[in-house]
Coordinates of C-alpha atoms and ligand atoms in Angstrom, one line a residue:
X238 CA 0.0 -3.3 114.2
X239 CA -2.4 -1.5 111.9
X240 CA -0.7 -0.9 108.6
X241 CA -1.5 2.1 106.3
X242 CA -2.7 1.1 102.8
X243 CA -1.6 3.9 100.5
X244 CA -0.7 3.4 96.8
X245 CA 3.0 2.8 97.7
X246 CA 2.1 0.2 100.3
X247 CA 0.0 -1.7 97.7
X248 CA 2.5 -1.4 94.9
X249 CA 5.4 -2.7 96.9
X250 CA 3.3 -5.0 99.1
X251 CA 4.8 -3.0 101.9
X252 CA 3.3 -4.7 104.9
X253 CA 6.1 -5.1 107.4
X254 CA 6.0 -8.2 109.6
X255 CA 5.7 -7.6 113.3
X256 CA 8.9 -8.7 115.0
X257 CA 7.3 -10.9 117.6
X258 CA 5.5 -12.8 114.7
X259 CA 8.8 -13.1 112.7
X260 CA 10.4 -14.6 115.9
X261 CA 7.6 -17.2 116.2
X262 CA 8.3 -18.2 112.6
X263 CA 12.0 -18.6 113.0
X264 CA 11.3 -20.8 116.0
X265 CA 9.1 -23.0 113.9
X266 CA 11.9 -23.4 111.4
X267 CA 14.3 -24.2 114.3
X268 CA 12.0 -26.8 115.7
X269 CA 12.2 -28.6 112.4
X270 CA 15.8 -29.3 113.2
X271 CA 17.1 -26.8 110.7
X272 CA 20.4 -25.1 111.6
X273 CA 21.3 -22.8 108.7
X274 CA 24.8 -21.6 108.0
X275 CA 23.5 -18.6 106.1
X276 CA 20.3 -16.6 106.0
X277 CA 18.9 -14.5 103.1
X278 CA 15.9 -12.2 103.4
X279 CA 15.3 -11.2 99.8
X280 CA 12.7 -8.4 100.4
X281 CA 13.7 -7.6 103.9
X282 CA 12.2 -4.2 104.4
X283 CA 12.9 -3.2 108.0
X284 CA 14.4 -6.7 108.5
X285 CA 12.0 -8.3 111.0
X286 CA 13.0 -11.8 109.9
X287 CA 16.8 -11.0 109.8
X288 CA 16.7 -9.8 113.3
X289 CA 14.6 -12.8 114.4
X290 CA 17.0 -15.1 112.6
X291 CA 19.9 -13.5 114.4
X292 CA 18.2 -14.2 117.7
X293 CA 17.2 -17.7 116.8
X294 CA 20.1 -19.4 114.9
X295 CA 23.5 -19.5 116.5
X296 CA 24.8 -21.6 113.6
X297 CA 24.8 -18.8 111.0
X298 CA 27.9 -17.1 109.7
X299 CA 26.3 -14.7 107.2
X300 CA 23.0 -12.8 107.0
X301 CA 22.0 -10.9 103.9
X302 CA 19.0 -8.5 103.6
X303 CA 17.9 -7.1 100.3
X304 CA 15.1 -4.6 99.5
X305 CA 14.1 -1.9 97.0
X306 CA 13.2 0.6 99.7
X307 CA 16.2 2.7 100.8
X308 CA 14.3 4.2 103.7
X309 CA 13.6 0.8 105.2
X310 CA 17.2 -0.2 104.7
X311 CA 18.5 3.0 106.4
X312 CA 16.3 2.1 109.4
X313 CA 17.6 -1.4 109.5
X314 CA 21.2 -0.3 109.2
X315 CA 20.8 2.1 112.1
X316 CA 19.2 -0.7 114.1
X317 CA 21.8 -3.3 113.5
X318 CA 24.6 -0.9 114.4
X319 CA 22.9 0.0 117.7
X320 CA 22.1 -3.5 118.5
X321 CA 25.5 -4.8 117.4
X322 CA 24.5 -7.2 114.6
X323 CA 26.6 -5.2 112.1
X324 CA 29.4 -7.7 111.5
X325 CA 27.0 -10.4 110.5
X326 CA 24.5 -8.6 108.3
X327 CA 25.0 -7.3 104.8
X328 CA 22.4 -4.9 103.5
X329 CA 21.8 -4.5 99.8
X330 CA 19.6 -2.1 98.0
X331 CA 18.2 -3.2 94.7
X332 CA 15.3 -4.4 92.6
X333 CA 14.6 -8.2 93.0
X334 CA 13.5 -8.5 89.4
X335 CA 16.6 -7.1 87.7
X336 CA 19.4 -7.9 90.2
X337 CA 22.1 -10.3 89.3
X338 CA 21.6 -12.6 92.3
X339 CA 24.4 -15.2 91.5
X340 CA 27.0 -13.1 93.3
X341 CA 25.0 -13.1 96.6
X342 CA 23.9 -16.7 96.3
X343 CA 27.4 -18.1 95.6
X344 CA 28.7 -16.3 98.7
X345 CA 26.3 -17.9 101.0
X346 CA 27.1 -21.3 102.5
X347 CA 24.8 -24.3 102.8
X348 CA 22.4 -24.9 104.5
X349 CA 20.9 -21.7 103.2
X350 CA 17.7 -20.4 104.8
X351 CA 15.7 -18.0 102.5
X352 CA 13.1 -16.4 104.8
X353 CA 10.8 -13.5 104.7
X354 CA 7.6 -12.0 103.4
X355 CA 7.5 -11.1 99.7
X356 CA 4.9 -8.6 98.4
X357 CA 1.5 -10.2 98.1
X358 CA 0.4 -8.0 95.2
X359 CA -0.7 -9.4 91.8
X360 CA 0.3 -8.3 88.3
X361 CA -3.2 -7.1 87.5
X362 CA -3.4 -5.0 90.7
X363 CA 0.0 -3.5 89.7
X364 CA -1.5 -2.9 86.2
X365 CA -4.3 -1.0 87.8
X366 CA -1.8 1.1 89.8
X367 CA 0.2 1.6 86.6
X368 CA 3.2 0.2 88.4
X369 CA 6.2 -1.4 86.8
X370 CA 7.2 -3.4 89.9
X371 CA 7.1 -6.6 87.9
X372 CA 9.5 -9.0 86.3
X373 CA 10.1 -8.0 82.7
X374 CA 8.6 -11.0 81.1
X375 CA 5.4 -10.8 83.1
X376 CA 3.4 -13.4 81.2
X377 CA 5.8 -16.0 82.7
X378 CA 3.3 -18.8 82.7
X379 CA 3.0 -18.5 78.9
X380 CA -0.7 -18.1 79.1
X381 CA -2.1 -17.2 75.7
X382 CA -5.3 -16.4 73.8
X383 CA -8.5 -16.3 75.8
X384 CA -6.8 -16.9 79.1
X385 CA -4.4 -14.0 78.7
X386 CA -7.2 -11.7 77.4
X387 CA -9.6 -12.5 80.2
X388 CA -6.9 -11.9 82.9
X389 CA -6.2 -15.5 83.7
X390 CA -2.6 -14.7 83.0
X391 CA -2.7 -12.6 86.2
X392 CA -0.2 -13.8 88.7
X393 CA 1.2 -13.0 92.1
X394 CA 4.6 -11.5 92.1
X395 CA 5.5 -13.5 95.2
X396 CA 5.0 -16.6 93.0
X397 CA 7.6 -15.3 90.6
X398 CA 9.9 -14.5 93.5
X399 CA 9.5 -18.0 95.0
X400 CA 10.2 -19.7 91.7
X401 CA 13.4 -17.7 91.5
X402 CA 14.4 -18.8 95.0
X403 CA 13.7 -22.4 94.1
X404 CA 16.1 -22.0 91.2
X405 CA 18.8 -20.7 93.5
X406 CA 18.4 -23.8 95.6
X407 CA 18.3 -26.2 92.7
X408 CA 21.6 -27.8 93.4
X409 CA 22.0 -26.6 97.0
X410 CA 20.8 -27.6 100.4
X411 CA 18.5 -25.2 102.1
X412 CA 15.1 -24.1 103.2
X413 CA 12.5 -21.6 102.0
X414 CA 10.3 -20.3 104.7
X415 CA 8.0 -17.6 103.3
X416 CA 4.8 -15.9 104.2
X417 CA 2.6 -15.9 101.2
X418 CA -1.0 -16.4 100.0
X419 CA -2.0 -20.1 100.4
X420 CA -3.0 -20.2 96.8
X421 CA 0.6 -19.2 95.8
X422 CA 2.0 -21.9 98.1
X423 CA -0.2 -24.4 96.3
X424 CA 0.9 -23.2 92.8
X425 CA 4.6 -23.5 93.9
X426 CA 3.9 -27.1 95.2
X427 CA 2.5 -28.1 91.9
X428 CA 5.6 -26.7 90.2
X429 CA 8.0 -28.4 92.5
X430 CA 6.2 -31.7 92.2
X431 CA 5.8 -31.5 88.5
X432 CA 9.5 -30.5 88.0
X433 CA 10.6 -33.1 90.6
X434 CA 12.5 -30.6 92.7
X435 CA 14.5 -32.2 95.6
X436 CA 11.8 -31.3 98.2
X437 CA 12.2 -33.4 101.3
X438 CA 9.7 -31.6 103.4
X439 CA 6.8 -29.4 102.7
X440 CA 4.5 -27.6 105.2
X441 CA 1.8 -25.0 105.1
X442 CA 0.9 -23.3 108.4
X443 CA -2.1 -21.0 108.2
X444 CA -1.5 -17.5 109.6
X445 CA -3.7 -14.9 111.2
X446 CA -3.4 -12.1 108.7
X447 CA -6.0 -9.9 110.5
X448 CA -4.0 -10.0 113.7
X449 CA -0.6 -9.6 112.1
X450 CA -1.2 -7.5 109.1
X451 CA -4.6 -6.0 109.6
X452 CA -5.7 -7.6 106.3
X453 CA -8.0 -10.4 105.5
X454 CA -6.1 -12.8 103.2
X455 CA -5.9 -16.6 103.2
X456 CA -2.2 -16.8 103.8
X457 CA 0.4 -19.1 105.3
X458 CA 3.9 -19.8 106.4
X459 CA 5.2 -21.9 103.5
X460 CA 8.1 -24.1 104.3
X461 CA 10.0 -26.1 101.7
X462 CA 13.2 -28.0 102.6
X463 CA 15.4 -28.8 99.7
X464 CA 18.1 -31.4 99.8
X465 CA 19.2 -34.9 99.1
X466 CA 16.8 -37.5 100.5
X467 CA 13.6 -39.2 99.5
X468 CA 11.3 -36.9 97.6
X469 CA 8.1 -35.9 99.2
X470 CA 5.0 -35.5 97.1
X471 CA 2.9 -34.6 100.1
X472 CA 2.5 -31.4 102.1
X473 CA 1.3 -31.2 105.7
X474 CA -1.3 -28.5 106.5
X475 CA -1.4 -27.0 109.9
X476 CA -4.4 -24.9 110.9
X477 CA -2.2 -22.3 112.7
X478 CA 1.4 -21.6 113.5
X479 CA 0.6 -23.0 117.0
X480 CA -0.9 -26.3 115.9
X481 CA 1.2 -29.2 117.0
X482 CA -0.3 -31.7 114.5
X483 CA -1.2 -31.3 110.9
X484 CA -5.0 -31.3 110.1
X485 CA -4.7 -32.4 106.5
X486 CA -2.3 -33.8 104.0
X487 CA -2.5 -32.6 100.5
X488 CA -0.6 -34.3 97.7
X489 CA 0.2 -34.8 94.1
X490 CA -1.1 -37.7 92.2
X491 CA -1.4 -38.2 88.5
X492 CA -0.5 -34.5 87.7
X493 CA -3.2 -33.3 90.0
X494 CA -3.0 -31.4 93.3
X495 CA -5.4 -33.1 95.7
X496 CA -6.9 -32.0 99.0
X497 CA -7.9 -35.5 100.0
X498 CA -5.5 -38.1 98.8
X499 CA -7.6 -41.1 99.9
X500 CA -10.8 -40.1 98.1
X501 CA -8.9 -39.1 95.0
X502 CA -7.1 -42.5 94.9
X503 CA -10.5 -44.2 95.4
X504 CA -12.2 -42.5 92.5
X505 CA -9.3 -41.4 90.2
X506 CA -10.8 -43.5 87.4
X507 CA -13.5 -40.8 87.0
X508 CA -10.8 -38.5 85.8
X509 CA -11.1 -37.7 82.1
X510 CA -12.9 -35.6 79.5
X511 CA -16.5 -36.2 78.7
X512 CA -17.0 -35.6 75.0
X513 CA -20.7 -35.1 75.1
X514 CA -21.5 -33.0 78.2
X515 CA -19.2 -30.0 78.1
X516 CA -19.1 -27.5 81.0
X517 CA -19.8 -23.9 80.0
X518 CA -19.5 -20.6 81.8
X519 CA -22.4 -18.1 81.9
X520 CA -22.7 -15.0 79.8
X521 CA -20.1 -12.1 80.0
X522 CA -21.1 -8.6 79.0
X523 CA -19.3 -6.2 81.4
X524 CA -21.9 -3.6 81.2
X525 CA -24.7 -4.5 83.6
X526 CA -26.4 -1.1 83.8
X527 CA -27.1 -1.3 80.1
X528 CA -27.4 -5.0 79.4
X529 CA -29.3 -6.1 82.5
X530 CA -32.9 -5.0 82.9
X531 CA -35.8 -5.3 85.3
X532 CA -39.1 -6.2 83.6
X533 CA -42.0 -3.9 84.2
X534 CA -45.1 -5.2 82.4
X535 CA -44.1 -5.3 78.7
X536 CA -41.3 -2.9 79.3
X537 CA -37.8 -3.1 80.7
X538 CA -36.0 -0.8 83.1
X539 CA -32.2 -0.5 82.9
X540 CA -29.6 0.4 85.6
X541 CA -30.1 4.1 84.9
X542 CA -33.8 3.9 85.7
X543 CA -34.8 4.4 82.0
X544 CA -37.7 2.4 80.6
X545 CA -37.9 0.9 77.1
X546 CA -40.0 -1.4 74.9
X547 CA -37.6 -4.0 73.7
X548 CA -38.1 -7.1 71.5
X549 CA -38.6 -9.9 74.0
X550 CA -37.0 -12.5 71.8
X551 CA -33.6 -11.0 72.5
X552 CA -34.1 -10.4 76.2
X553 CA -33.6 -13.5 78.4
X554 CA -34.1 -14.3 82.1
X555 CA -30.7 -14.1 83.8
X556 CA -29.8 -15.9 87.1
X557 CA -26.8 -14.8 89.1
X558 CA -24.4 -16.9 91.2
X559 CA -26.4 -15.9 94.3
X560 CA -29.7 -17.1 92.8
X561 CA -28.1 -20.4 91.9
X562 CA -26.5 -20.7 95.3
X563 CA -29.9 -20.1 97.0
X564 CA -31.7 -22.3 94.5
X565 CA -34.0 -19.3 93.5
X566 CA -34.3 -20.5 90.0
X567 CA -38.0 -20.7 89.1
X568 CA -38.3 -16.9 88.8
X569 CA -35.8 -14.2 88.0
X570 CA -35.1 -10.7 89.2
X571 CA -33.4 -9.6 86.0
X572 CA -33.3 -10.0 82.2
X573 CA -30.3 -9.6 79.9
X574 CA -30.0 -8.5 76.3
X575 CA -28.5 -11.3 74.2
X576 CA -27.1 -9.6 71.1
X577 CA -25.5 -12.7 69.5
X578 CA -26.2 -16.4 69.0
X579 CA -22.5 -17.2 69.0
X580 CA -19.2 -15.5 69.8
X581 CA -18.2 -13.1 67.0
X582 CA -21.6 -13.0 65.2
X583 CA -22.3 -9.9 63.2
X584 CA -24.6 -7.7 65.3
X585 CA -25.8 -5.4 62.6
X586 CA -28.8 -7.6 61.6
X587 CA -30.4 -6.5 64.9
X588 CA -31.2 -3.3 63.1
X589 CA -33.9 -5.2 61.2
X590 CA -34.6 -8.1 63.5
X591 CA -34.9 -6.1 66.7
X592 CA -35.1 -2.4 65.8
X593 CA -36.0 -1.2 69.3
X594 CA -32.9 -3.0 70.8
X595 CA -30.8 -1.7 68.0
X596 CA -31.9 1.9 68.8
X597 CA -31.4 1.2 72.5
X598 CA -27.8 -0.1 71.9
X599 CA -27.1 3.0 69.8
X600 CA -28.2 5.2 72.7
X601 CA -25.8 3.4 75.1
X602 CA -23.1 2.8 72.5
X603 CA -20.5 4.8 74.4
X604 CA -21.0 2.8 77.6
X605 CA -20.5 -0.5 75.7
X606 CA -17.5 0.7 73.7
X607 CA -15.8 1.8 76.9
X608 CA -15.7 -1.8 78.3
X609 CA -12.1 -2.1 79.2
X610 CA -11.6 -5.9 78.8
X611 CA -9.6 -6.6 75.6
X612 CA -11.9 -9.5 74.7
X613 CA -14.3 -6.9 73.2
X614 CA -11.6 -5.4 71.0
X615 CA -11.8 -6.1 67.3
X616 CA -15.2 -7.7 67.8
X617 CA -18.5 -6.6 66.4
X618 CA -20.1 -3.7 68.3
X619 CA -22.2 -4.8 71.3
X620 CA -20.5 -8.2 71.5
X621 CA -21.0 -10.5 74.4
X622 CA -19.0 -13.6 75.5
X623 CA -19.9 -17.0 76.8
X624 CA -22.7 -17.5 74.2
X625 CA -23.3 -20.4 71.9
X626 CA -25.9 -23.0 71.0
X627 CA -25.7 -24.2 74.6
X628 CA -27.0 -20.8 75.9
X629 CA -30.4 -21.5 74.2
X630 CA -30.9 -25.1 75.3
X631 CA -33.9 -25.2 77.5
X632 CA -32.6 -27.0 80.6
X633 CA -29.3 -26.7 82.4
X634 CA -27.6 -28.3 85.4
X635 CA -25.7 -25.5 87.2
X636 CA -23.4 -24.7 90.0
X637 CA -22.0 -21.4 91.3
X638 CA -18.2 -21.0 91.4
X639 CA -18.7 -19.3 94.8
X640 CA -20.4 -22.3 96.3
X641 CA -19.0 -23.6 99.6
X642 CA -20.7 -26.9 99.2
X643 CA -21.0 -29.1 96.1
X644 CA -24.6 -29.1 95.0
X645 CA -25.8 -29.2 91.4
X646 CA -29.2 -27.9 90.5
X647 CA -31.5 -28.3 87.6
X648 CA -32.7 -25.0 86.0
X649 CA -35.5 -24.9 83.5
X650 CA -37.0 -22.2 81.3
X651 CA -38.6 -19.1 82.9
X652 CA -41.7 -17.9 81.1
X653 CA -40.9 -20.2 78.2
X654 CA -37.4 -18.8 77.7
X655 CA -34.2 -20.6 78.4
X656 CA -32.3 -19.2 81.4
X657 CA -29.0 -17.4 81.0
X658 CA -26.4 -17.3 83.8
X659 CA -23.8 -14.8 84.8
X660 CA -20.2 -15.7 84.2
X661 CA -19.5 -17.0 87.7
X662 CA -21.9 -19.9 87.1
X663 CA -21.0 -23.1 85.4
X664 CA -23.4 -25.4 83.7
X665 CA -24.0 -28.3 81.3
X666 CA -26.9 -27.8 78.9
X667 CA -29.7 -30.4 78.5
X668 CA -32.6 -30.9 76.1
X669 CA -35.2 -31.9 78.6
X670 CA -36.2 -31.8 82.3
X671 CA -35.7 -35.6 82.6
X672 CA -32.2 -35.3 81.1
X673 CA -31.3 -32.5 83.5
X674 CA -32.8 -34.5 86.4
X675 CA -30.6 -37.5 85.4
X676 CA -27.4 -35.4 85.0
X677 CA -28.0 -33.6 88.3
X678 CA -28.6 -36.9 90.1
X679 CA -25.3 -38.3 88.7
X680 CA -23.4 -35.2 89.7
X681 CA -24.8 -35.2 93.2
X682 CA -24.0 -38.9 93.7
X683 CA -21.5 -39.9 96.3
X684 CA -18.7 -41.0 93.9
X685 CA -18.9 -37.7 91.9
X686 CA -18.9 -35.6 95.1
X687 CA -16.0 -37.5 96.7
X688 CA -14.0 -37.3 93.5
X689 CA -14.6 -33.6 93.0
X690 CA -14.2 -32.6 96.6
X691 CA -10.9 -34.5 96.8
X692 CA -9.6 -31.7 94.5
X693 CA -11.4 -28.7 96.0
X694 CA -9.7 -26.3 98.4
X695 CA -12.7 -24.7 100.1
X696 CA -10.8 -21.6 101.3
X697 CA -10.2 -20.5 97.8
X698 CA -12.2 -17.5 96.7
X699 CA -13.8 -19.5 93.9
X700 CA -13.3 -23.1 95.0
X701 CA -15.3 -24.5 92.2
X702 CA -13.8 -23.9 88.8
X703 CA -14.7 -25.0 85.3
X704 CA -11.3 -26.7 85.1
X705 CA -12.3 -28.8 88.1
X706 CA -15.7 -29.7 86.7
X707 CA -14.2 -30.7 83.4
X708 CA -12.1 -33.4 85.1
X709 CA -15.1 -35.6 85.8
X710 CA -15.9 -38.0 83.1
X711 CA -19.7 -38.4 83.2
X712 CA -19.7 -41.5 81.1
X713 CA -17.4 -43.3 83.4
X714 CA -19.5 -42.1 86.3
X715 CA -22.6 -43.5 84.6
X716 CA -20.8 -46.9 84.3
X717 CA -19.9 -46.8 88.0
X718 CA -23.6 -46.0 88.8
X719 CA -24.8 -48.6 86.5
X720 CA -26.6 -46.0 84.4
X721 CA -24.7 -46.4 81.2
X722 CA -27.7 -47.1 79.0
X723 CA -29.6 -44.1 80.2
X724 CA -26.5 -41.9 79.8
X725 CA -26.0 -43.1 76.2
X726 CA -29.7 -42.5 75.4
X727 CA -29.4 -38.8 76.4
X728 CA -25.8 -38.3 75.2
X729 CA -26.5 -39.3 71.6
X730 CA -28.6 -36.1 71.2
X731 CA -25.6 -34.0 72.0
X732 CA -23.7 -33.3 68.8
X733 CA -20.5 -31.5 69.7
Ligands
SAM907 C1 5.5 -7.6 102.7 S1 6.9 -6.5 102.9 C2 7.9 -7.5 103.9 C3 9.0 -6.8 104.4 C4 9.8 -7.7 105.3 N1 10.3 -8.9 104.6 C5 9.0 -8.1 106.5 O1 8.6 -9.3 106.6 O2 8.7 -7.3 107.4 C6 7.5 -6.6 101.3 C7 8.8 -5.9 101.0 O3 9.2 -6.1 99.7 C8 9.9 -5.0 99.2 N2 9.8 -5.0 97.8 C9 8.8 -4.8 97.0 N3 9.1 -4.9 95.7 C10 10.4 -5.2 95.7 C11 11.4 -5.4 94.6 N4 11.0 -5.3 93.3 N5 12.6 -5.7 95.0 C12 13.0 -5.7 96.3 N6 12.2 -5.5 97.3 C13 10.9 -5.2 97.0 C14 9.1 -3.8 99.9 O4 9.9 -2.6 99.9 C15 8.8 -4.4 101.2 O5 9.7 -4.0 102.2

C-alpha cells in the first residue's frame, strides 16, 4: 500500500498497517505461546491489529481500540458491525497523552496483549510542523543544558507511549507487541533492564518498511513479555518476521547495551574515562554559505559566489565527514572562518585583528543572526561552537560518525594550518605526527576494535557517537598492548 505523506499524516504518524501484515504479526505472537484474555490497541486507527487479533486469538474476552482520529474510528465501527465483531470490541476516541487510562486498563483481564503501531514521529519533527501532538512534559528524559539546546532532548513519541504501556503492565501479566523504530526498541530495552522490569522475553524482528509502509526506516516488531519468572537481560534479534532463528543476541551488561555480548565481556576492562585524551566534536557554525569558503589564489569565494580577501590566520582548512570517511585528508576542498578561540569568546577584537573578516561578517550579519539553533542565543555575535584549544592542535586522530566501519585516521596540518572538522567528525587532538600515529595504531588495534564494535549498532544512522568513543580508556588499552610507557610519554603533555 502506498501511503500519502501530507502534514496530517506526518503529525499523527498516520501510516495504517496493511491487514495482511498485522495478521502475520498476531501469528508471531501466537506462536510464542501467548493466549491473551484481553487485547488493547492504543492508537488503533482503522484497527488492523484489532481485526487481526480477533481472527487469531480465540482466548480473548475483550478488545479495546483507542485513537485520536474520529474518521478512522467511524470506519472501524462500521466494519466491526458488518463483520459482526461488535460485541467484543470497544472503540474509544481520545488523545493518548491526556487520557485517564486507569479505567480502561483496570477493566482488562490478564494476560493483556497491548499491540499495534504507534506514530513514529519525533518531538522535533512535531516542533517543525508546529504540532502539539506531544505529552505535556515533553522533555521527559530530563535532558538539560547543551544537550537540550542542541536538540539531543529530541525523542520519539512512540518511546513515550511505550514507556506508558510498560507502566500499565508493571504489576500485571501481559505482552507488548509494537511496531516501532529499532532505535526506540533499544531505548526501551535499556529502560526495562535498568529499572529491572519483570521482562521474561524480549525479541526484535526487523520489518520491511518499504514493502509495508512505503517508507525507508529501520523498524521492527518489538515484543516484550512481562510476568513472573526469571528476568531476561537479553534480547533476540531476528532479521525478518519470517526468520525462524535469531541472528544475534543483544544484552545488558554493566549498565551498557551491547550488540556482541561475548566481545564486550572479553574487553570490558577497557571501559572507563581517559583523563588525558578527550574526544571532541568538530566545529559547528550552521551557516555554511557564509562561513565555508573555497580558496581562489589569495582570495576566498563563499556560497553566494562572492569573492573576498580575508585574513588567512582566521580561515582554516575544513574536512567534512565524507573527506574523513574516504581518507581524503592531505588536501581540502573548503576553508572555514574561525571567529573564536574558545566558546563564548568576545568576537569584537576581530575588528582590529582581522578587519576584512570583520567587514565580511558585518555584510552577512543577517544570515548569521538568523541561525535558528538556540545555542547561538545570548552569545557574542558570529559565535561558533565546538571550538577550543584542541581545535588548534596540529595533529588529530579522527573518525566520522557516519562510518560503517571502525577506522581511525591521522590528520595533519594542511598548508601549515591545523585542520578543522565539521561537527559530524570526532577526534582526539595530538601535538605531533608520531603521537597521532601512536594513538591511531592503538585505536585500530584488535582489542579496541572488538571492544568498541561490541557496543555499535551498525544500522543506526550515526553508529559511531562521541559517547561510545568516550567509553574506551586509552591508558588501560596501552597497558593491554604493553605500550604504557609510550602512552605516558605522550600523555604527560596533555594538560586538561
Ligand atoms: C502508525 S498509525 C497506526 C494505526 C494502526 N495502529 C495501524 O497499525 O494500522 C498511528 C495512529 O496513531 C494515531 N494517533 C496519533 N496521535 C495520537 C494520539 N495523541 N492519541 C491517540 N492516537 C493517536 C493516529 O490517528 C494513527 O491512527
